Coordinates of C-alpha atoms in Angstrom, one line a residue:
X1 CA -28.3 -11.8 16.9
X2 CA -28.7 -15.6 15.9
X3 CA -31.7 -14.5 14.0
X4 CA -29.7 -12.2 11.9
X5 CA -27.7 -14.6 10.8
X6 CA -27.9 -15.7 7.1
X7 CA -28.6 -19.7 7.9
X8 CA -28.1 -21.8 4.1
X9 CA -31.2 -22.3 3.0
X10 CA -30.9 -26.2 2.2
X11 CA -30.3 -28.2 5.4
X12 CA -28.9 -30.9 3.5
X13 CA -26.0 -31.5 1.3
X14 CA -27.9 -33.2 -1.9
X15 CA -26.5 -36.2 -3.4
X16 CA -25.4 -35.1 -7.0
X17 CA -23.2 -32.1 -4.9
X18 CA -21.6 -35.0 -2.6
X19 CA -20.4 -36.5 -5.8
X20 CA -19.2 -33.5 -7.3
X21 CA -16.8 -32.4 -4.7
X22 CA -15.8 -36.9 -3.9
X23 CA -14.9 -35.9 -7.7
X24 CA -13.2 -33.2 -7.4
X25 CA -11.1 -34.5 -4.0
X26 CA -10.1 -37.6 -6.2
X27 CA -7.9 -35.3 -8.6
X28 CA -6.7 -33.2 -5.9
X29 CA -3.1 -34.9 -5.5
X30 CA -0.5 -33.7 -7.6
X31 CA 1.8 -36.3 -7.3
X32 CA -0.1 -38.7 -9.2
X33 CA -3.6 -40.2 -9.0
X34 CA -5.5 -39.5 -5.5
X35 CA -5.3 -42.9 -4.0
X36 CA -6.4 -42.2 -1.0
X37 CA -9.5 -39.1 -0.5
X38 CA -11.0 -37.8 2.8
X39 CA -14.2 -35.9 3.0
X40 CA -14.4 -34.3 6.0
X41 CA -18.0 -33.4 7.5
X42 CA -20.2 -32.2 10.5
X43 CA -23.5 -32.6 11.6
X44 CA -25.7 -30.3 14.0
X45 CA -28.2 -32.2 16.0
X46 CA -31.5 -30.5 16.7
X47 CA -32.0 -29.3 19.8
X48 CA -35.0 -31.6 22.2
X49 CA -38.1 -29.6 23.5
X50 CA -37.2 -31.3 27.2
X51 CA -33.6 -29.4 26.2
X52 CA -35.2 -26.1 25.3
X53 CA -37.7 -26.1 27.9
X54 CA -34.9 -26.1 31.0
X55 CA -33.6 -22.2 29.6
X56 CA -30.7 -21.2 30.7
X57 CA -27.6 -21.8 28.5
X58 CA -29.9 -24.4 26.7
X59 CA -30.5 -22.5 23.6
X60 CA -29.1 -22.8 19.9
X61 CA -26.0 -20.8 18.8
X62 CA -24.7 -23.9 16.2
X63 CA -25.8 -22.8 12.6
X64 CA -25.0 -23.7 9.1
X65 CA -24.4 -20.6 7.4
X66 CA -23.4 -19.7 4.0
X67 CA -20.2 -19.5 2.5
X68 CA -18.3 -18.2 -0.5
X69 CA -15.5 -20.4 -0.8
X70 CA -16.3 -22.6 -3.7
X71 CA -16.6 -26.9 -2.8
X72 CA -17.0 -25.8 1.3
X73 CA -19.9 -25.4 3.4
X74 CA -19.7 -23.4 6.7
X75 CA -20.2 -24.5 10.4
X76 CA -20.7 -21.1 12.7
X77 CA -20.9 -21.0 16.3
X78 CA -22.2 -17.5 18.3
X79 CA -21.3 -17.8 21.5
X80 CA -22.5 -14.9 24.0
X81 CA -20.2 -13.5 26.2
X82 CA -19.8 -10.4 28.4
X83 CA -16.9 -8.3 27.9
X84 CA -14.5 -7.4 30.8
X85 CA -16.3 -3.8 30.7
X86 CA -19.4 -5.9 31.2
X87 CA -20.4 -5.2 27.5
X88 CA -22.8 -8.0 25.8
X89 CA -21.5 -9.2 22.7
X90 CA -21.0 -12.7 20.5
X91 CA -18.2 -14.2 19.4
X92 CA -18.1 -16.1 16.3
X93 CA -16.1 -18.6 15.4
X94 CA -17.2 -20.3 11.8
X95 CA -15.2 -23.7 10.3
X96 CA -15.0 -24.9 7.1
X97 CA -15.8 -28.4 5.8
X98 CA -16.6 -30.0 2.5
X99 CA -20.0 -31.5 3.4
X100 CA -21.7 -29.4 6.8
X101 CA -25.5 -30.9 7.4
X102 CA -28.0 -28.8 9.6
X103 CA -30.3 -29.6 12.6
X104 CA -33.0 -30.5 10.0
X105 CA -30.3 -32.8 7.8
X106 CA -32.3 -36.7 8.1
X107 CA -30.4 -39.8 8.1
X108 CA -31.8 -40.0 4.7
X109 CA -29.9 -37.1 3.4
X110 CA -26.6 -38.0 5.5
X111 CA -26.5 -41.5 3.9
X112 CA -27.5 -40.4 0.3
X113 CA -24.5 -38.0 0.6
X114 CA -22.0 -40.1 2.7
X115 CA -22.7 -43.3 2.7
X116 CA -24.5 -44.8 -0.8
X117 CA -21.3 -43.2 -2.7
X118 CA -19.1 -45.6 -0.2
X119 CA -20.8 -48.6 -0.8
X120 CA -20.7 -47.6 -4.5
X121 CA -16.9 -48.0 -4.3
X122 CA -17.1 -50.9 -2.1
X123 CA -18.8 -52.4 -4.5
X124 CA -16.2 -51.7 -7.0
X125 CA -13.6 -53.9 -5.0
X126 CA -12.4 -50.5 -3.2
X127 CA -12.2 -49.3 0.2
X128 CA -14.5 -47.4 2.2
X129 CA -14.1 -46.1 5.7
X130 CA -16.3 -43.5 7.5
X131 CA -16.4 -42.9 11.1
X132 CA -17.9 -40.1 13.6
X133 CA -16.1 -38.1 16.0
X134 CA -17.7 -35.8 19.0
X135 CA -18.3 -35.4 22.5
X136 CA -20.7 -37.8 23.6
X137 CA -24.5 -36.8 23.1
X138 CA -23.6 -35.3 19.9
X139 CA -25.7 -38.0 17.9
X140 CA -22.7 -40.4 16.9
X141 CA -24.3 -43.3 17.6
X142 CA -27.2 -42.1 16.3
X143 CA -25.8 -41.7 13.2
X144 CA -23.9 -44.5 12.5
X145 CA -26.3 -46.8 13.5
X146 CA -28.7 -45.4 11.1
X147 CA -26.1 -45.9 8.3
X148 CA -25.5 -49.4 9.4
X149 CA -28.9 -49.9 8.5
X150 CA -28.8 -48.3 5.4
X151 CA -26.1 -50.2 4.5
X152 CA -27.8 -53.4 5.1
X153 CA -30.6 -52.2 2.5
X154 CA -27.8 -51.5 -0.4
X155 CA -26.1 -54.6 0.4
X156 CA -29.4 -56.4 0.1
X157 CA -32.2 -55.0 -2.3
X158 CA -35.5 -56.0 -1.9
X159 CA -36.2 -55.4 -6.1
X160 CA -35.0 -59.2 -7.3
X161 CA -30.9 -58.4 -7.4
X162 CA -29.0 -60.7 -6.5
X163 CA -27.0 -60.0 -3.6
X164 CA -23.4 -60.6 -3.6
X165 CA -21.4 -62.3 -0.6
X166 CA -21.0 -60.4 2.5
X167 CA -19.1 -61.0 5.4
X168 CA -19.3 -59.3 8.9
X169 CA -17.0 -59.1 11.6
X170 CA -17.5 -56.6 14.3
X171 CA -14.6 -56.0 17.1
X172 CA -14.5 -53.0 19.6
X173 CA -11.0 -50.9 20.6
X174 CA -10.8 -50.1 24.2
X175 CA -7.5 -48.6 24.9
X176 CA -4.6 -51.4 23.8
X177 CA -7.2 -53.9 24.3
X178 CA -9.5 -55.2 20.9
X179 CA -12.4 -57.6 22.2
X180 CA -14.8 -59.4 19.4
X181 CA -18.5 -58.6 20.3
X182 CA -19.6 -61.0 17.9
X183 CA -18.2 -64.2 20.0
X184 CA -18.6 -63.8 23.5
X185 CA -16.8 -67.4 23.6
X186 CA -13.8 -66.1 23.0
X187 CA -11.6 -65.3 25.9
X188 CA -8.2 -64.5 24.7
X189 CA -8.2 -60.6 22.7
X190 CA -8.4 -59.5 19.0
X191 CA -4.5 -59.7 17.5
X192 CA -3.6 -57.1 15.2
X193 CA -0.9 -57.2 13.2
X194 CA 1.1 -57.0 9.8
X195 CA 2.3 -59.8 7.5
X196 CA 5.5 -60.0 5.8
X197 CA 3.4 -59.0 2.6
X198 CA 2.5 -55.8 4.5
X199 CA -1.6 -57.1 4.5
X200 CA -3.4 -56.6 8.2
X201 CA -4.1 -60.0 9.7
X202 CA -6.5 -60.5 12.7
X203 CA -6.6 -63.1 14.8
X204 CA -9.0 -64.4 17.2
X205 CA -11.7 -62.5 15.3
X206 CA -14.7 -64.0 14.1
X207 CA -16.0 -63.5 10.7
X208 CA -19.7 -64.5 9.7
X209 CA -21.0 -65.3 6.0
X210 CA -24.2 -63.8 5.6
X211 CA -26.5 -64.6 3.1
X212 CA -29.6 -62.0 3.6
X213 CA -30.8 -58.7 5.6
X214 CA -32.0 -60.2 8.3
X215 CA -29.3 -62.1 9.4
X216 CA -26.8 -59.4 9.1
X217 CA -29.4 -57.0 11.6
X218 CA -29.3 -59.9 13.9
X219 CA -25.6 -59.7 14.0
X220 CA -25.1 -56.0 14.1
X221 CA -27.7 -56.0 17.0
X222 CA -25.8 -58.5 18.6
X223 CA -22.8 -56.7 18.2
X224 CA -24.3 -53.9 19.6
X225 CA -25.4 -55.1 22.7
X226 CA -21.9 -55.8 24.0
X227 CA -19.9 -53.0 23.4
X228 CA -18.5 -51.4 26.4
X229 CA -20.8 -48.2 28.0
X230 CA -20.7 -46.0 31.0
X231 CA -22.8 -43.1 32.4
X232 CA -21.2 -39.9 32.3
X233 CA -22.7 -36.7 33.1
X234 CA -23.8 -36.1 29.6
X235 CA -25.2 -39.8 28.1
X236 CA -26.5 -42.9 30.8
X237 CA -25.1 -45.6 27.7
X238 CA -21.9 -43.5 26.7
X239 CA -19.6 -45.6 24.3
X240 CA -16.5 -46.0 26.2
X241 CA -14.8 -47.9 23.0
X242 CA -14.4 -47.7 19.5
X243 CA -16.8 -49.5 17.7
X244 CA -16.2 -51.0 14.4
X245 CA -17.6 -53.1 11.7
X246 CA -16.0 -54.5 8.9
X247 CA -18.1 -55.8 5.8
X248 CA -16.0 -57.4 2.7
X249 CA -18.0 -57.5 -0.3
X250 CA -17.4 -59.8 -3.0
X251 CA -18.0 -59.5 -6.5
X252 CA -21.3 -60.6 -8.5
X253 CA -20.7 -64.1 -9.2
X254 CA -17.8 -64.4 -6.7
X255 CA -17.3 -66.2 -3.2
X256 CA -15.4 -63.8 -1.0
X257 CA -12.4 -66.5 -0.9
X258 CA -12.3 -67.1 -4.6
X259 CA -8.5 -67.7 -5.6
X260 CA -9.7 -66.1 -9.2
X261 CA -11.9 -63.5 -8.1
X262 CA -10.9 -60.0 -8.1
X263 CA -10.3 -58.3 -4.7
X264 CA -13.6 -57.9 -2.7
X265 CA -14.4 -54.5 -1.7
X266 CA -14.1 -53.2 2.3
X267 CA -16.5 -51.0 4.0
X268 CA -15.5 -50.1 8.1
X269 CA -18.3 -47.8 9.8
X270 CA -16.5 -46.7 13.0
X271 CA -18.8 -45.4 15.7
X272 CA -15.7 -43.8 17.8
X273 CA -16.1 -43.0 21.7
X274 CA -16.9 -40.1 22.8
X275 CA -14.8 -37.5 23.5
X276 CA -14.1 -35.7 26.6
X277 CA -12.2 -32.5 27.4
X278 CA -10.2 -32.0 31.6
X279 CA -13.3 -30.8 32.6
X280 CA -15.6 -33.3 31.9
X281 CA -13.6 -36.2 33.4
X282 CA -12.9 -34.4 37.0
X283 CA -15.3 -36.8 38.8
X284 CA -14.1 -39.9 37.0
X285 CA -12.8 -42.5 39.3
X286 CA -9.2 -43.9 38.0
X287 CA -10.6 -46.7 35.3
X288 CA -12.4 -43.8 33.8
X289 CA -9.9 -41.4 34.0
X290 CA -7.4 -43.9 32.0
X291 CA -10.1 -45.3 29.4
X292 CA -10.8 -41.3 28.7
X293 CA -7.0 -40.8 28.6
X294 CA -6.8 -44.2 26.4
X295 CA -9.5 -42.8 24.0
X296 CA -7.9 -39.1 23.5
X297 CA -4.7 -40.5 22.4
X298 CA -6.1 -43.0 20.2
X299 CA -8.1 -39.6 18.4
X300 CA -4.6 -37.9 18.1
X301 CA -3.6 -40.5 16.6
X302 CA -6.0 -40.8 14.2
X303 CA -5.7 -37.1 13.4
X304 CA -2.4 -37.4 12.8
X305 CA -2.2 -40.2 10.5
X306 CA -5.3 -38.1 8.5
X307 CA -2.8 -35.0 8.3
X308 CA 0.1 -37.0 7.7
X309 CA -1.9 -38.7 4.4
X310 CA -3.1 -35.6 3.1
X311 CA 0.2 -34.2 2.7
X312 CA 1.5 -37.8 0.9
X313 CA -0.8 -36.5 -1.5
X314 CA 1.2 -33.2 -2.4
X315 CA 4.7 -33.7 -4.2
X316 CA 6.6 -34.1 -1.0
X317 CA 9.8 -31.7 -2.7
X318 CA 12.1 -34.8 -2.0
X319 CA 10.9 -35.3 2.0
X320 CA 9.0 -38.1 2.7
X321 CA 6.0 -38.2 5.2
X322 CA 5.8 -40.6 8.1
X323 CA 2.2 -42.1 8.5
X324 CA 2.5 -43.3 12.4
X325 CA -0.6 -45.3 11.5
X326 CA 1.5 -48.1 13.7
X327 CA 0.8 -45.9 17.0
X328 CA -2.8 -47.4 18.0
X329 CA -4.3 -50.3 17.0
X330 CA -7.2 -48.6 15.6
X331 CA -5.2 -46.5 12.5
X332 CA -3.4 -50.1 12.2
X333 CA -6.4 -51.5 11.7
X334 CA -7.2 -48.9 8.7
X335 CA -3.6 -49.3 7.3
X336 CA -4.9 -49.4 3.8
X337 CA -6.6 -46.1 4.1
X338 CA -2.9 -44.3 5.6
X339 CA 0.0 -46.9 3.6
X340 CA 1.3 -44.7 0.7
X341 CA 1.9 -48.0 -0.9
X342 CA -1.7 -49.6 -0.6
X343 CA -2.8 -50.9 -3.8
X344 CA -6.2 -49.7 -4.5
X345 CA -8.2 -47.1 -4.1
X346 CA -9.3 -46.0 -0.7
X347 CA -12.6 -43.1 0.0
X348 CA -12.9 -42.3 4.1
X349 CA -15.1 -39.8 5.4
X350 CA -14.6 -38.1 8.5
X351 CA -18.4 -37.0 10.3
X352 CA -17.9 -34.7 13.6
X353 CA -20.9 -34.4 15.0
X354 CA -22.2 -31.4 17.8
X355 CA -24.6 -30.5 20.0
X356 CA -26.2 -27.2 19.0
X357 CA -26.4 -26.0 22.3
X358 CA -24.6 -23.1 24.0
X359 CA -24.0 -24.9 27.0
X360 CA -22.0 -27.6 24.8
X361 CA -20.4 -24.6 23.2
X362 CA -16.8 -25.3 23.9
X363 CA -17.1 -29.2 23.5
X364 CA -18.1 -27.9 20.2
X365 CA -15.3 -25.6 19.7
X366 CA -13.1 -28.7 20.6
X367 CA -14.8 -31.2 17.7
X368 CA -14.9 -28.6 15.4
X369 CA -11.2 -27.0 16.0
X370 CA -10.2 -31.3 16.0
X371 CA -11.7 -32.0 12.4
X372 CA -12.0 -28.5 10.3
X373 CA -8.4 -28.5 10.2
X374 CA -8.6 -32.0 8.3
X375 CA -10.1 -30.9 5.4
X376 CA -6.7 -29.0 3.9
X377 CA -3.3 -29.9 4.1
X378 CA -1.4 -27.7 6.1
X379 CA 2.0 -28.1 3.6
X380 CA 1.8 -26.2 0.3
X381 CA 3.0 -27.4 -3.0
X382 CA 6.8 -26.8 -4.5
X383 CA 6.8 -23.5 -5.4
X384 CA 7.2 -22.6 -9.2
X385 CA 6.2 -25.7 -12.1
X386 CA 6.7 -29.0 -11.3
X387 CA 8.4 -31.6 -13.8
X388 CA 6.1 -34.0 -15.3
X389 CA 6.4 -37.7 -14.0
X390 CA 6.5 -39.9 -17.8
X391 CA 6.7 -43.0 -15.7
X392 CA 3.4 -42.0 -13.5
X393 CA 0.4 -43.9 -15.2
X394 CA -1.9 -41.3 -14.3
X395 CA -0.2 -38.7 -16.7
X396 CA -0.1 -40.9 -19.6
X397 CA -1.9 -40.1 -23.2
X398 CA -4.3 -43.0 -24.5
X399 CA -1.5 -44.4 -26.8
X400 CA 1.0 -44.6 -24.2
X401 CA -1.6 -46.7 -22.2
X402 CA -2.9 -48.9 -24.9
X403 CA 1.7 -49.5 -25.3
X404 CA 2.1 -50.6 -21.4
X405 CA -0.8 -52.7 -21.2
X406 CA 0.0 -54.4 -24.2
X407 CA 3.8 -55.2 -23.7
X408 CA 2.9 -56.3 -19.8
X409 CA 0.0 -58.8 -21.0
X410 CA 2.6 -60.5 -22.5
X411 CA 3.1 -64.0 -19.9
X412 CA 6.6 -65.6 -18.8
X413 CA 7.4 -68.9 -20.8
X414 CA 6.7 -71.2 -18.2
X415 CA 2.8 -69.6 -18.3
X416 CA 2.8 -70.4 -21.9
X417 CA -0.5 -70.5 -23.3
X418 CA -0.3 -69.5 -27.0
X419 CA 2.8 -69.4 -29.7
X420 CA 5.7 -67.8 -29.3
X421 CA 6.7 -64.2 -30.3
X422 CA 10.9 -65.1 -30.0
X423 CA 12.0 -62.7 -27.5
X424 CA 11.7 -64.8 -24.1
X425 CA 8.2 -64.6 -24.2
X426 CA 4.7 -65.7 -25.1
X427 CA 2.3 -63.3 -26.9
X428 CA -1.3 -63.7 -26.1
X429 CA -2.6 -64.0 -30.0
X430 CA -5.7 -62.1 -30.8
X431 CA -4.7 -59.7 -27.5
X432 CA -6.2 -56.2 -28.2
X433 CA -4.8 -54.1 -25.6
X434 CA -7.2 -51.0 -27.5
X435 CA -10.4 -53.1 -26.6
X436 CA -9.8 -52.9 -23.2
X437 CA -9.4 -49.1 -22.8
X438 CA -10.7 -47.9 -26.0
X439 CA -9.9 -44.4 -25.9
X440 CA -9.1 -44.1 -22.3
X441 CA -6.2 -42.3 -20.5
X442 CA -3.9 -43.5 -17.9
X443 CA -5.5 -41.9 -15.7
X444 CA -9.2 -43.2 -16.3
X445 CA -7.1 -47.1 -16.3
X446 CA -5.5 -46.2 -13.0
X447 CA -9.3 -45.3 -11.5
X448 CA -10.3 -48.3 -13.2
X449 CA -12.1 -50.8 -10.7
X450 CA -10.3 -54.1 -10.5
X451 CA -13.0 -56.1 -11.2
X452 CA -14.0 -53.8 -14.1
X453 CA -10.6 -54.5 -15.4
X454 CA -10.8 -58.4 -14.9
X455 CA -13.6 -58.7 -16.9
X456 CA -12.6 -56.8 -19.7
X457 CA -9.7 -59.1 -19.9
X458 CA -11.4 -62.2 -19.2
X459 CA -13.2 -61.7 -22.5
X460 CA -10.4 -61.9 -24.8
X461 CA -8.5 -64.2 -22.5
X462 CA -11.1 -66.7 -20.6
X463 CA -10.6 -68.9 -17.7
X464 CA -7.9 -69.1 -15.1
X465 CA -4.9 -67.1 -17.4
X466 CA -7.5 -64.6 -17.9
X467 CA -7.7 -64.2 -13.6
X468 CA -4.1 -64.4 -13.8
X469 CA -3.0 -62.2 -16.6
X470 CA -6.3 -59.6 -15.0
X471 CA -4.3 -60.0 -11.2
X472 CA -1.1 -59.5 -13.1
X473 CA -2.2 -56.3 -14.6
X474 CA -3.2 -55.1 -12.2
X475 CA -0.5 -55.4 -9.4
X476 CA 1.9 -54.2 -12.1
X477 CA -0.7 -51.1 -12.7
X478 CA -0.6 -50.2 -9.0
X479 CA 3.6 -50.6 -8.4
X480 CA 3.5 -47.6 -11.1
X481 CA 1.4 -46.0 -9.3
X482 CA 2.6 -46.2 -5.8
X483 CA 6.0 -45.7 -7.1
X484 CA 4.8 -42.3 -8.6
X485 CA 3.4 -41.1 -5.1
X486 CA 6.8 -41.7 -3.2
X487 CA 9.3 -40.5 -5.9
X488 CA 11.5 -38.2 -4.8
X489 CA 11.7 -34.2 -6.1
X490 CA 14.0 -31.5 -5.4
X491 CA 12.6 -27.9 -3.3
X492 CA 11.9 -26.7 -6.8
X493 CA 9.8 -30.1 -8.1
X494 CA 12.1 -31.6 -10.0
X495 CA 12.3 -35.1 -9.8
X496 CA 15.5 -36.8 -8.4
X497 CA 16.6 -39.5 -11.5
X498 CA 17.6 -42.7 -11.0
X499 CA 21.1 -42.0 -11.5
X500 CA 21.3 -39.1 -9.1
X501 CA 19.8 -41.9 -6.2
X502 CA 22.5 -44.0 -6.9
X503 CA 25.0 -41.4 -6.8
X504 CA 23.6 -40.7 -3.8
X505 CA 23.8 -43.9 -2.0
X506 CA 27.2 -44.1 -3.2
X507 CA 28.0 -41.2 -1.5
X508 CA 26.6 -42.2 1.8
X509 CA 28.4 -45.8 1.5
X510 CA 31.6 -43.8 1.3
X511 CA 31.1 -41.5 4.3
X512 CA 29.8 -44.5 6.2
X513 CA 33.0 -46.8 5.1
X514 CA 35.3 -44.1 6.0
X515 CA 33.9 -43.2 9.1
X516 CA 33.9 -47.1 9.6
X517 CA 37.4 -46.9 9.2
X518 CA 38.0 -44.0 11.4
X519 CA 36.2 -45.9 14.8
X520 CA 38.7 -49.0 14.0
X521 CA 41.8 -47.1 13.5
X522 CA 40.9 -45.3 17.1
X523 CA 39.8 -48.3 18.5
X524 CA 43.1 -49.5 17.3
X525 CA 45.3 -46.7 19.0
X526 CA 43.0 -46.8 22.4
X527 CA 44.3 -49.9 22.3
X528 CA 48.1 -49.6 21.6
X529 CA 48.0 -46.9 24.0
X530 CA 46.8 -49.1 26.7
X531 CA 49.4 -51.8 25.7
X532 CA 52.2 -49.6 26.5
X533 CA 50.7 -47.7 29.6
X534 CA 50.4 -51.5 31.2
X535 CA 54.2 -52.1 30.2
X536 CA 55.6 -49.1 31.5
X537 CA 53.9 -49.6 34.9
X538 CA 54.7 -53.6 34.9
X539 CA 58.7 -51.8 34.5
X540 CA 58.1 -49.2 36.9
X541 CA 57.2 -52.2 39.7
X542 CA 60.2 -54.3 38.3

């Protein structure tokens, strides 16, 4: 039956069709400009010969087959069964994602699909995320150590670039406890937490400048080396933590701490722990049974925070969505990737990986069932035409563009750098707001890079109010932007004005002063009625 099966002839997603559908996923919102995209991926291991050779239940039933639906590729699992007449037959169960690699896929083909286009946009002062997720032996590991490396080669080319500055930190997430495997020094745990400016801080983890390819292997072999493992049944050196590096790339010419720099890029390549169905953690003594339990709810999590983002990206019909990003300290960690309100552009990838073997069939079923639904949002749009958004940036014609970004270059009084114009503030003479986005929409300046952006700027405007008036731009770019992706609409997408928000929270000020006023005036009898009931028994005594 397996034979008979129509496999995909390519056992790789090629690199120009990885782009086309990150494209396509990047104008997929439609409340505004895509901030934040998630491809959503699996990977077959090949079977071993040792595997193959035992028989049994070790044989393939995992395939990539093909399928018709237009930007998805299909995962399909055959499983044999025997009827309750005692019937032979296969059940098939196929899922849908937007990238699905084969048994032959190479780490080549993985990281020219997955990864390269991630540190392209890390590069570009974004952020990049990808992590795998899968029962352990499905190849995570594997994988993401082989993109590490990769990684190191884009970051440093051996053809005469000049590399830009890279730093590395590395930390590992077991349950509520965050450890640094880069400083074994250290005694007291990772801190992870929010400023008042809503940015993630860490404390107690070390970061480490490096300066070339070698030195950054040394350090991720380092890391390596002490993340927490345990034999199972499956894997002798299963990961029992989340593992996760974080490199910040500066721009060309920049230090990473650079007051005037632009914002250097983020890339996190997660290697998650493996996960583990009832079954599986039967003969687990009670440490393992509560790192297992620790790990699940930390993937729910995660899977929740994914869903909960996707549907952010829908016009929300007046309801807004609740990203419990807050509930682990791993989706805390990747708060840029899940705040609504995070100013810049953020790209994750989501990789499940699975054995191909039938007698890992329903640990397969289980990864597969855990990230296919990912892909889609499980909300549908307002029904019927939406009203167009003139305030979101993303919608705007060329002139309307060119007409912001020239009325906000304009600097307070006290940032004075050039004459006058008489209306409270200081034009910027010789300002060409066209030569910065000749011909561009608002939606090709919102997808701008920030760097790209600075520069552009800094040529008409040089120096330290060029890095000023660029960071100005910019943050006042992105509050129309965020402010477009949490606007409220009605169930029939209309938007909800200005004036009809204060209405009301006039209206809710009123009910809450009156029922204010209610609780006093009872509070007030309750306590008259008390008064008297103590007199009259004081006379009864009497």
């Amino acid at each position: 039956m397996i034979a008979k099966e129509k496999v995909a002839e390519e056992a790789a997603t090629t690199e120009a069709n990885a782009l086309a559908v990150l494209a396509a996923k990047e104008m997929n919102a439609t409340n505004g400009l895509a901030t934040s995209t998630f491809l959503v991926c699996a990977r077959m291991r090949p079977a071993f010969e040792t595997e193959l050779a035992e028989g049994g239940e070790n044989f393939e039933c995992v395939l990539k087959t093909t399928c018709t639906e237009e930007g998805a590729e299909e995962a399909t699992v055959l499983l044999p069964k025997i009827s309750l007449t005692g019937i032979p037959k296969i059940e098939r169960s196929s899922f849908l994602f937007d990238h699905t690699f084969g048994p032959g896929a190479t780490n080549d083909d993985i990281f020219a699909a997955l990864g390269r286009p991630l540190v392209a946009k890390t590069f570009a002062g974004e952020v990049g995320v990808i992590f795998a997720y899968g029962q352990t032996g499905s190849g995570k590991t594997f994988t993401m150590s082989a993109i590490m490396d990769r990684v190191v080669t884009e970051l440093f080319p051996s053809d005469g670039t000049a590399p830009r500055a890279v730093r590395f930190s590395y930390l590992e997430v077991l349950g509520s406890s965050v450890h640094d495997c880069l400083d074994a020094s250290k005694l007291a745990d990772v801190q992870i937490g929010e400023a008042l400016d809503g940015r993630v801080l860490t404390r107690n983890l070390s970061s480490h400048d490096v300066d070339s390819a070698a030195a950054l292997e040394r350090l991720i072999e380092v890391a390596k080396s002490r993340r927490a493992t345990a034999p199972t049944e499956r894997n002798a050196t299963s990961s029992r933590s989340h593992g996760v590096g974080i490199l910040t790339v500066a721009q060309p010419g920049f230090a990473i701490d650079d007051v005037e720099a632009p914002r250097a890029g983020v890339l996190m390549v997660i290697d998650l722990a493996g996960s583990e169905r009832a079954a599986d953690s039967m003969g687990h003594d009670k440490k393992r049974m509560d790192e297992t339990k620790a790990v699940n709810l930390s993937l729910m999590a995660l899977k929740d925070c994914i869903r909960a983002r996707t549907l952010a990206s829908i016009a929300a019909a007046g309801e807004k969505v609740f990203v419990p990003y807050r509930r682990t300290k791993l989706t805390l960690l990747m708060k840029d990737v899940f705040d609504i309100s995070c100013s810049r552009l953020c790209s994750t990838v989501v990789l499940s990986c699975v054995s191909p073997l039938a007698k890992d069939a329903p640990h397969t079923l289980n990864t597969l069932g855990y990230a296919a639904p990912l892909r889609v949002a499980v909300r549908t749009a307002p029904a019927g035409p939406m009203e167009r958004d003139e305030r979101d940036p993303a919608l705007w014609a060329h002139e309307k563009a060119v007409t912001w970004l020239a009325a906000t270059a304009k600097a307070p009084m006290h940032d004075a750098v050039d004459v006058s114009d008489g209306d409270g503030y200081v034009g910027l003479a010789g300002f060409d707001a066209e030569a910065v986005i000749p011909g561009m929409s608002g939606l090709e300046l919102c997808r701008m890079a920030e760097a790209e952006l600075h520069l552009r700027i800094k040529k008409q405007v040089p120096g330290k109010e060029g890095a000023a008036l660029g960071a100005r731009v910019h943050a006042a770019l992105w509050m129309l932007i965020c402010d477009a992706k949490t606007r409220r609409r009605r169930p029939n997408g209309n938007l909800v004005t200005e004036e009809e928000e204060a209405e009301e929270a006039r209206k809710t000020e009123e009910a809450a002063a009156k029922k204010n006023a209610l609780w006093k005036e009872r509070e007030a009898s309750l306590a008259a009625g008390s008064t008297l009931d103590a007199a009259a028994s004081m006379a009864s005594r009497m």
